[in-house]
Amino acid sequence: MTLDDTRPGGARDDLDGAGAGDDGTTPSPHPQNAPRAPETGRPMTSLDSASSSPATDSIEQFGEDLRGLRRRNGNQTLAALSNTTHVSKSVLSDAFAGRRLPTENTVVRILEVLGEDPAPWIRRRNELDPRHMVESERDGSGDLGDPGEPGEPSEPVATSPWRRRFSLAAVLWIALGTAIVSAAATSVVWAVQPTPEEAQYAPFADGVDPMTTVCREDAIVAASEQRENGAFLVQMMYSNRCMAAWGRITRYDGNAAGDQLSMTIYPAIDMQSARNQQRDSFDVQSLYTPLMIEPDVEARVCGLAAATVNGTPVELGPALCI
């Protein structure tokens, strides 16, 4: 199973204030006050924001344009966006304020929740990421040096005496180090410490909340389908890092209060498997299931969702499989 990220919408949290965004800004109520593209004078669109000139672009400008897009698409609160994107409010706040360049995964989640195409924003985001630019240069040319004239044979690279001496010394040190480690390993039990990045997460396993694990960092939408004429969105999420799947369901019918959402994921070959993961909840707009670890790349995992609408059960089949 190989696989990309999300869409849901979110309800405004009344406790965050009426009309004011979480970044301290107030949305403009009149179209004539909307930001305008400098070249044309027309109201700024998401395409204008997503295609700033690389020569003048910055992380701060990227965040400002994200804020503008958020205002033009309902100006949801950070609490509402966090609930539907499953990205923490602190990460969202940094992204909208331009304090830190958001990850590709965060950008995709924000844009899909706001109903916009993430592709141009991802290209723009990657142009601001020095690591991505270095990788692109390496992937594109392989050799960053002067290629020389066509047909000109390359000269052999001479190995200097100091380089030969260093190589011999390195071999001796490696041999000595290997001997020391091998001897110590017979009497010492080495403790494997988690990396600083992974130390903040819970271990991933069947039945664990995916949002508490490192699996959330590379999560993508492996499959996504609308049900009941767009009233519900059923999705299967996947993490290559964890080799784990989980399901997610989001409702757009405005009937969260008093109604239920439910979803079950299971191995495609055994719908009654003991490994099944299920979750249901009342009064929510979106929910996701616990993790199911599936190390077999040939195996398939399916999800089946259901809901109630004004108390009436609705099956949101057929099953969605990845």
mmCIF file of C-alpha atoms in Angstrom:
data_model
loop_
_atom_site.group_PDB
_atom_site.id
_atom_site.type_symbol
_atom_site.label_atom_id
_atom_site.label_comp_id
_atom_site.label_asym_id
_atom_site.label_seq_id
_atom_site.Cartn_x
_atom_site.Cartn_y
_atom_site.Cartn_z
ATOM 1 C CA MET A 1 0.000 0.000 0.000
ATOM 2 C CA THR A 2 1.559 3.295 -1.098
ATOM 3 C CA LEU A 3 -0.065 6.496 -1.084
ATOM 4 C CA ASP A 4 -1.840 11.539 -0.137
ATOM 5 C CA ASP A 5 -4.009 13.865 2.684
ATOM 6 C CA THR A 6 -7.429 15.428 3.561
ATOM 7 C CA ARG A 7 -10.374 17.552 3.282
ATOM 8 C CA PRO A 8 -12.905 17.979 6.083
ATOM 9 C CA GLY A 9 -14.514 21.244 7.201
ATOM 10 C CA GLY A 10 -14.918 22.514 10.750
ATOM 11 C CA ALA A 11 -17.530 24.338 12.822
ATOM 12 C CA ARG A 12 -16.637 27.671 14.479
ATOM 13 C CA ASP A 13 -15.916 27.492 18.198
ATOM 14 C CA ASP A 14 -18.079 30.177 19.833
ATOM 15 C CA LEU A 15 -15.538 30.552 22.637
ATOM 16 C CA ASP A 16 -12.973 31.959 20.205
ATOM 17 C CA GLY A 17 -14.955 35.159 19.666
ATOM 18 C CA ALA A 18 -17.296 36.388 16.982
ATOM 19 C CA GLY A 19 -15.632 37.366 13.738
ATOM 20 C CA ALA A 20 -12.026 37.536 14.961
ATOM 21 C CA GLY A 21 -9.496 34.941 13.787
ATOM 22 C CA ASP A 22 -7.113 33.099 16.136
ATOM 23 C CA ASP A 23 -4.191 35.068 14.701
ATOM 24 C CA GLY A 24 -5.722 38.318 16.000
ATOM 25 C CA THR A 25 -7.073 39.497 12.642
ATOM 26 C CA THR A 26 -10.645 40.404 11.758
ATOM 27 C CA PRO A 27 -12.127 39.254 8.436
ATOM 28 C CA SER A 28 -13.233 41.941 6.003
ATOM 29 C CA PRO A 29 -17.014 41.897 5.535
ATOM 30 C CA HIS A 30 -16.944 43.649 2.143
ATOM 31 C CA PRO A 31 -15.524 42.229 -1.136
ATOM 32 C CA GLN A 32 -14.097 45.633 -2.067
ATOM 33 C CA ASN A 33 -11.826 45.424 0.988
ATOM 34 C CA ALA A 34 -10.383 42.060 -0.070
ATOM 35 C CA PRO A 35 -6.651 41.984 -0.967
ATOM 36 C CA ARG A 36 -5.988 42.616 -4.652
ATOM 37 C CA ALA A 37 -3.376 41.239 -7.012
ATOM 38 C CA PRO A 38 -0.758 43.936 -7.757
ATOM 39 C CA GLU A 39 -0.595 43.131 -11.476
ATOM 40 C CA THR A 40 -4.318 43.291 -12.255
ATOM 41 C CA GLY A 41 -6.051 45.125 -9.398
ATOM 42 C CA ARG A 42 -8.645 42.363 -9.216
ATOM 43 C CA PRO A 43 -9.507 40.613 -5.903
ATOM 44 C CA MET A 44 -6.761 38.232 -4.824
ATOM 45 C CA THR A 45 -7.542 34.542 -5.397
ATOM 46 C CA SER A 46 -5.963 31.401 -3.952
ATOM 47 C CA LEU A 47 -4.071 30.984 -7.228
ATOM 48 C CA ASP A 48 -2.490 34.444 -6.808
ATOM 49 C CA SER A 49 -1.459 33.561 -3.253
ATOM 50 C CA ALA A 50 -0.095 30.180 -4.267
ATOM 51 C CA SER A 51 2.140 31.513 -7.031
ATOM 52 C CA SER A 52 4.230 34.310 -5.495
ATOM 53 C CA SER A 53 7.534 35.105 -7.174
ATOM 54 C CA PRO A 54 10.333 32.908 -5.707
ATOM 55 C CA ALA A 55 12.669 35.934 -5.767
ATOM 56 C CA THR A 56 10.471 37.904 -3.346
ATOM 57 C CA ASP A 57 8.783 35.094 -1.453
ATOM 58 C CA SER A 58 9.395 34.350 2.225
ATOM 59 C CA ILE A 59 8.031 32.203 5.018
ATOM 60 C CA GLU A 60 6.337 35.302 6.448
ATOM 61 C CA GLN A 61 4.631 36.020 3.106
ATOM 62 C CA PHE A 62 3.610 32.372 2.808
ATOM 63 C CA GLY A 63 1.940 32.576 6.222
ATOM 64 C CA GLU A 64 0.233 35.866 5.333
ATOM 65 C CA ASP A 65 -1.196 34.349 2.151
ATOM 66 C CA LEU A 66 -2.420 31.313 4.098
ATOM 67 C CA ARG A 67 -4.208 33.697 6.476
ATOM 68 C CA GLY A 68 -5.815 35.476 3.535
ATOM 69 C CA LEU A 69 -6.994 32.166 2.092
ATOM 70 C CA ARG A 70 -8.386 31.180 5.478
ATOM 71 C CA ARG A 71 -10.363 34.451 5.711
ATOM 72 C CA ARG A 72 -11.790 34.024 2.229
ATOM 73 C CA ASN A 73 -12.972 30.513 3.078
ATOM 74 C CA GLY A 74 -14.996 31.132 6.227
ATOM 75 C CA ASN A 75 -12.218 32.237 8.619
ATOM 76 C CA GLN A 76 -12.489 29.090 10.739
ATOM 77 C CA THR A 77 -10.982 29.250 14.208
ATOM 78 C CA LEU A 78 -7.789 27.379 15.029
ATOM 79 C CA ALA A 79 -9.810 25.064 17.257
ATOM 80 C CA ALA A 80 -12.141 24.158 14.384
ATOM 81 C CA LEU A 81 -9.265 23.695 11.926
ATOM 82 C CA SER A 82 -7.330 21.583 14.409
ATOM 83 C CA ASN A 83 -10.373 19.360 14.879
ATOM 84 C CA THR A 84 -10.817 18.720 11.147
ATOM 85 C CA THR A 85 -7.170 18.636 10.024
ATOM 86 C CA HIS A 86 -5.860 16.767 13.118
ATOM 87 C CA VAL A 87 -2.980 19.257 13.211
ATOM 88 C CA SER A 88 -2.240 20.876 16.570
ATOM 89 C CA LYS A 89 -3.311 24.479 17.151
ATOM 90 C CA SER A 90 0.296 25.501 17.873
ATOM 91 C CA VAL A 91 1.475 24.158 14.501
ATOM 92 C CA LEU A 92 -1.439 25.862 12.728
ATOM 93 C CA SER A 93 -0.712 29.123 14.564
ATOM 94 C CA ASP A 94 2.956 29.040 13.494
ATOM 95 C CA ALA A 95 1.941 28.348 9.885
ATOM 96 C CA PHE A 96 -0.594 31.195 9.661
ATOM 97 C CA ALA A 97 1.701 33.637 11.496
ATOM 98 C CA GLY A 98 4.654 32.855 9.224
ATOM 99 C CA ARG A 99 6.852 31.972 12.198
ATOM 100 C CA ARG A 100 7.840 28.595 10.782
ATOM 101 C CA LEU A 101 7.576 26.875 7.401
ATOM 102 C CA PRO A 102 4.865 24.195 7.724
ATOM 103 C CA THR A 103 5.490 20.643 6.552
ATOM 104 C CA GLU A 104 4.054 19.397 3.250
ATOM 105 C CA ASN A 105 1.578 17.289 5.225
ATOM 106 C CA THR A 106 0.326 20.322 7.180
ATOM 107 C CA VAL A 107 -0.060 22.401 4.002
ATOM 108 C CA VAL A 108 -2.041 19.634 2.286
ATOM 109 C CA ARG A 109 -4.383 19.236 5.259
ATOM 110 C CA ILE A 110 -5.045 22.977 5.542
ATOM 111 C CA LEU A 111 -5.646 23.460 1.809
ATOM 112 C CA GLU A 112 -7.966 20.485 1.427
ATOM 113 C CA VAL A 113 -10.020 21.528 4.457
ATOM 114 C CA LEU A 114 -10.320 24.988 2.890
ATOM 115 C CA GLY A 115 -11.402 23.388 -0.389
ATOM 116 C CA GLU A 116 -8.349 24.471 -2.407
ATOM 117 C CA ASP A 117 -5.900 22.587 -4.643
ATOM 118 C CA PRO A 118 -2.740 21.943 -2.551
ATOM 119 C CA ALA A 119 -0.427 21.363 -5.563
ATOM 120 C CA PRO A 120 0.627 24.992 -6.286
ATOM 121 C CA TRP A 121 1.032 25.691 -2.576
ATOM 122 C CA ILE A 122 3.241 22.610 -2.148
ATOM 123 C CA ARG A 123 5.446 23.784 -5.037
ATOM 124 C CA ARG A 124 5.712 27.208 -3.438
ATOM 125 C CA ARG A 125 6.385 25.712 -0.016
ATOM 126 C CA ASN A 126 9.185 23.514 -1.378
ATOM 127 C CA GLU A 127 10.828 26.537 -3.030
ATOM 128 C CA LEU A 128 11.126 28.036 0.469
ATOM 129 C CA ASP A 129 12.663 24.869 1.960
ATOM 130 C CA PRO A 130 16.484 24.850 1.548
ATOM 131 C CA ARG A 131 16.631 21.096 2.174
ATOM 132 C CA HIS A 132 14.185 20.415 -0.631
ATOM 133 C CA MET A 133 16.114 22.668 -3.049
ATOM 134 C CA VAL A 134 19.397 20.849 -2.329
ATOM 135 C CA GLU A 135 17.736 17.473 -2.888
ATOM 136 C CA SER A 136 16.182 18.723 -6.146
ATOM 137 C CA GLU A 137 19.575 19.876 -7.431
ATOM 138 C CA ARG A 138 21.139 16.530 -6.614
ATOM 139 C CA ASP A 139 18.300 14.565 -8.172
ATOM 140 C CA GLY A 140 18.304 16.713 -11.307
ATOM 141 C CA SER A 141 22.007 16.623 -12.210
ATOM 142 C CA GLY A 142 23.762 14.020 -10.107
ATOM 143 C CA ASP A 143 27.010 16.021 -10.522
ATOM 144 C CA LEU A 144 27.014 19.711 -9.639
ATOM 145 C CA GLY A 145 30.439 20.334 -11.199
ATOM 146 C CA ASP A 146 31.325 21.676 -14.674
ATOM 147 C CA PRO A 147 30.400 18.984 -17.237
ATOM 148 C CA GLY A 148 33.093 20.196 -19.679
ATOM 149 C CA GLU A 149 32.924 20.301 -23.461
ATOM 150 C CA PRO A 150 30.986 17.551 -25.302
ATOM 151 C CA GLY A 151 33.221 14.699 -26.321
ATOM 152 C CA GLU A 152 36.098 15.841 -24.109
ATOM 153 C CA PRO A 153 37.467 12.878 -22.111
ATOM 154 C CA SER A 154 37.581 13.452 -18.405
ATOM 155 C CA GLU A 155 40.995 13.477 -16.776
ATOM 156 C CA PRO A 156 41.704 10.846 -14.128
ATOM 157 C CA VAL A 157 41.584 12.206 -10.613
ATOM 158 C CA ALA A 158 44.936 11.821 -8.923
ATOM 159 C CA THR A 159 44.986 10.520 -5.388
ATOM 160 C CA SER A 160 47.205 12.731 -3.243
ATOM 161 C CA PRO A 161 49.685 11.181 -0.757
ATOM 162 C CA TRP A 162 47.870 12.686 2.237
ATOM 163 C CA ARG A 163 44.611 11.130 1.059
ATOM 164 C CA ARG A 164 46.273 7.708 0.791
ATOM 165 C CA ARG A 165 47.793 8.088 4.255
ATOM 166 C CA PHE A 166 44.437 9.129 5.709
ATOM 167 C CA SER A 167 42.718 6.124 4.128
ATOM 168 C CA LEU A 168 45.216 3.723 5.681
ATOM 169 C CA ALA A 169 44.867 5.378 9.079
ATOM 170 C CA ALA A 170 41.098 5.251 8.819
ATOM 171 C CA VAL A 171 41.204 1.524 8.096
ATOM 172 C CA LEU A 172 43.379 0.912 11.164
ATOM 173 C CA TRP A 173 41.112 2.970 13.419
ATOM 174 C CA ILE A 174 38.005 1.215 12.119
ATOM 175 C CA ALA A 175 39.568 -2.181 12.753
ATOM 176 C CA LEU A 176 40.563 -1.161 16.284
ATOM 177 C CA GLY A 177 37.119 0.276 17.018
ATOM 178 C CA THR A 178 35.400 -2.855 15.753
ATOM 179 C CA ALA A 179 37.517 -5.032 18.017
ATOM 180 C CA ILE A 180 36.727 -2.883 21.074
ATOM 181 C CA VAL A 181 32.993 -2.847 20.409
ATOM 182 C CA SER A 182 32.924 -6.588 19.766
ATOM 183 C CA ALA A 183 34.675 -7.283 23.053
ATOM 184 C CA ALA A 184 32.415 -4.947 25.016
ATOM 185 C CA ALA A 185 29.273 -6.419 23.488
ATOM 186 C CA THR A 186 29.963 -9.776 25.153
ATOM 187 C CA SER A 187 29.594 -8.314 28.644
ATOM 188 C CA VAL A 188 27.508 -5.147 28.274
ATOM 189 C CA VAL A 189 23.814 -4.784 27.402
ATOM 190 C CA TRP A 190 23.410 -1.654 25.294
ATOM 191 C CA ALA A 191 20.221 0.362 25.839
ATOM 192 C CA VAL A 192 18.594 1.560 22.637
ATOM 193 C CA GLN A 193 17.417 5.114 23.147
ATOM 194 C CA PRO A 194 14.644 6.593 20.974
ATOM 195 C CA THR A 195 15.536 9.572 18.824
ATOM 196 C CA PRO A 196 14.495 12.982 20.233
ATOM 197 C CA GLU A 197 11.844 13.206 17.516
ATOM 198 C CA GLU A 198 10.271 9.857 18.438
ATOM 199 C CA ALA A 199 10.573 10.296 22.218
ATOM 200 C CA GLN A 200 7.544 12.614 22.287
ATOM 201 C CA TYR A 201 5.281 9.997 20.669
ATOM 202 C CA ALA A 202 3.553 6.898 21.972
ATOM 203 C CA PRO A 203 4.706 3.556 20.485
ATOM 204 C CA PHE A 204 2.581 2.601 17.486
ATOM 205 C CA ALA A 205 0.683 -0.691 17.582
ATOM 206 C CA ASP A 206 -2.744 -2.138 16.839
ATOM 207 C CA GLY A 207 -5.429 -0.213 18.725
ATOM 208 C CA VAL A 208 -3.328 2.902 19.441
ATOM 209 C CA ASP A 209 -4.631 6.399 18.688
ATOM 210 C CA PRO A 210 -2.710 7.415 15.521
ATOM 211 C CA MET A 211 -2.593 11.077 16.567
ATOM 212 C CA THR A 212 -0.423 10.150 19.579
ATOM 213 C CA THR A 213 2.170 8.367 17.415
ATOM 214 C CA VAL A 214 4.831 9.306 14.884
ATOM 215 C CA CYS A 215 2.544 7.798 12.229
ATOM 216 C CA ARG A 216 0.748 11.132 11.913
ATOM 217 C CA GLU A 217 3.877 12.792 10.529
ATOM 218 C CA ASP A 218 3.820 11.007 7.152
ATOM 219 C CA ALA A 219 0.100 10.173 7.056
ATOM 220 C CA ILE A 220 -1.533 10.420 3.654
ATOM 221 C CA VAL A 221 -5.019 9.833 2.312
ATOM 222 C CA ALA A 222 -4.791 6.431 0.641
ATOM 223 C CA ALA A 223 -8.435 6.426 -0.482
ATOM 224 C CA SER A 224 -11.274 8.929 -0.233
ATOM 225 C CA GLU A 225 -14.908 8.771 -1.359
ATOM 226 C CA GLN A 226 -17.983 10.914 -0.782
ATOM 227 C CA ARG A 227 -21.171 9.197 0.337
ATOM 228 C CA GLU A 228 -24.836 10.245 0.467
ATOM 229 C CA ASN A 229 -24.407 12.899 -2.252
ATOM 230 C CA GLY A 230 -21.493 14.588 -0.512
ATOM 231 C CA ALA A 231 -23.027 14.655 2.964
ATOM 232 C CA PHE A 232 -20.210 12.396 4.240
ATOM 233 C CA LEU A 233 -16.547 11.843 3.347
ATOM 234 C CA VAL A 234 -15.086 8.389 4.061
ATOM 235 C CA GLN A 235 -11.289 8.054 3.971
ATOM 236 C CA MET A 236 -8.571 5.479 4.567
ATOM 237 C CA MET A 237 -5.327 6.912 5.953
ATOM 238 C CA TYR A 238 -1.901 5.272 5.682
ATOM 239 C CA SER A 239 1.568 5.756 7.159
ATOM 240 C CA ASN A 240 4.502 4.199 5.309
ATOM 241 C CA ARG A 241 6.746 4.844 8.288
ATOM 242 C CA CYS A 242 4.551 2.780 10.611
ATOM 243 C CA MET A 243 3.115 0.475 7.923
ATOM 244 C CA ALA A 244 -0.222 1.298 9.532
ATOM 245 C CA ALA A 245 -3.730 2.145 8.335
ATOM 246 C CA TRP A 246 -6.668 3.867 9.980
ATOM 247 C CA GLY A 247 -10.056 5.133 8.870
ATOM 248 C CA ARG A 248 -11.644 8.555 9.055
ATOM 249 C CA ILE A 249 -15.184 9.818 8.472
ATOM 250 C CA THR A 250 -16.340 13.448 8.273
ATOM 251 C CA ARG A 251 -19.879 14.742 7.956
ATOM 252 C CA TYR A 252 -20.977 17.875 6.100
ATOM 253 C CA ASP A 253 -24.738 17.674 6.624
ATOM 254 C CA GLY A 254 -24.769 19.950 9.682
ATOM 255 C CA ASN A 255 -26.303 17.236 11.875
ATOM 256 C CA ALA A 256 -23.426 16.553 14.261
ATOM 257 C CA ALA A 257 -25.373 17.490 17.403
ATOM 258 C CA GLY A 258 -27.280 14.502 18.742
ATOM 259 C CA ASP A 259 -26.170 12.154 15.965
ATOM 260 C CA GLN A 260 -23.510 9.463 15.744
ATOM 261 C CA LEU A 261 -20.537 8.617 13.528
ATOM 262 C CA SER A 262 -19.015 5.140 13.417
ATOM 263 C CA MET A 263 -16.234 3.432 11.460
ATOM 264 C CA THR A 264 -14.585 0.009 11.478
ATOM 265 C CA ILE A 265 -11.413 -1.097 9.685
ATOM 266 C CA TYR A 266 -10.492 -4.735 9.120
ATOM 267 C CA PRO A 267 -8.260 -7.053 7.037
ATOM 268 C CA ALA A 268 -9.888 -7.431 3.620
ATOM 269 C CA ILE A 269 -9.703 -11.215 3.847
ATOM 270 C CA ASP A 270 -11.436 -11.426 7.239
ATOM 271 C CA MET A 271 -14.185 -8.970 8.131
ATOM 272 C CA GLN A 272 -14.591 -10.631 11.560
ATOM 273 C CA SER A 273 -10.877 -10.591 12.414
ATOM 274 C CA ALA A 274 -9.809 -10.066 16.007
ATOM 275 C CA ARG A 275 -7.540 -7.312 14.662
ATOM 276 C CA ASN A 276 -10.512 -5.157 13.652
ATOM 277 C CA GLN A 277 -10.427 -1.578 14.936
ATOM 278 C CA GLN A 278 -13.675 0.309 15.558
ATOM 279 C CA ARG A 279 -14.712 3.667 16.954
ATOM 280 C CA ASP A 280 -18.019 5.493 17.305
ATOM 281 C CA SER A 281 -18.952 8.789 18.884
ATOM 282 C CA PHE A 282 -21.882 11.174 19.264
ATOM 283 C CA ASP A 283 -21.929 14.936 18.650
ATOM 284 C CA VAL A 284 -18.796 15.051 16.456
ATOM 285 C CA GLN A 285 -18.224 16.242 12.921
ATOM 286 C CA SER A 286 -15.306 13.904 12.292
ATOM 287 C CA LEU A 287 -13.695 10.854 13.869
ATOM 288 C CA TYR A 288 -10.882 8.438 13.088
ATOM 289 C CA THR A 289 -10.270 4.820 14.116
ATOM 290 C CA PRO A 290 -7.344 3.380 16.073
ATOM 291 C CA LEU A 291 -4.336 2.047 14.161
ATOM 292 C CA MET A 292 -4.097 -1.302 12.418
ATOM 293 C CA ILE A 293 -0.496 -2.330 11.698
ATOM 294 C CA GLU A 294 -0.156 -4.264 8.434
ATOM 295 C CA PRO A 295 3.475 -5.159 7.578
ATOM 296 C CA ASP A 296 2.409 -7.338 4.634
ATOM 297 C CA VAL A 297 2.557 -4.980 1.634
ATOM 298 C CA GLU A 298 0.357 -7.350 -0.371
ATOM 299 C CA ALA A 299 -2.426 -7.386 2.236
ATOM 300 C CA ARG A 300 -5.384 -5.030 1.931
ATOM 301 C CA VAL A 301 -7.214 -3.157 4.680
ATOM 302 C CA CYS A 302 -10.835 -2.027 4.341
ATOM 303 C CA GLY A 303 -13.009 0.480 6.161
ATOM 304 C CA LEU A 304 -16.777 0.586 6.590
ATOM 305 C CA ALA A 305 -18.530 3.683 7.951
ATOM 306 C CA ALA A 306 -21.999 4.403 9.296
ATOM 307 C CA ALA A 307 -23.867 7.339 10.805
ATOM 308 C CA THR A 308 -27.203 8.475 12.128
ATOM 309 C CA VAL A 309 -29.149 11.362 10.600
ATOM 310 C CA ASN A 310 -31.754 12.800 12.959
ATOM 311 C CA GLY A 311 -31.548 9.514 14.836
ATOM 312 C CA THR A 312 -32.023 7.308 11.767
ATOM 313 C CA PRO A 313 -29.146 4.846 11.034
ATOM 314 C CA VAL A 314 -27.463 5.280 7.638
ATOM 315 C CA GLU A 315 -24.979 2.750 6.232
ATOM 316 C CA LEU A 316 -22.214 4.541 4.329
ATOM 317 C CA GLY A 317 -21.100 1.569 2.232
ATOM 318 C CA PRO A 318 -19.655 0.006 0.251
ATOM 319 C CA ALA A 319 -16.382 -0.734 2.040
ATOM 320 C CA LEU A 320 -13.402 1.434 1.094
ATOM 321 C CA CYS A 321 -10.216 -0.653 0.682
ATOM 322 C CA ILE A 322 -6.528 0.111 0.161
#
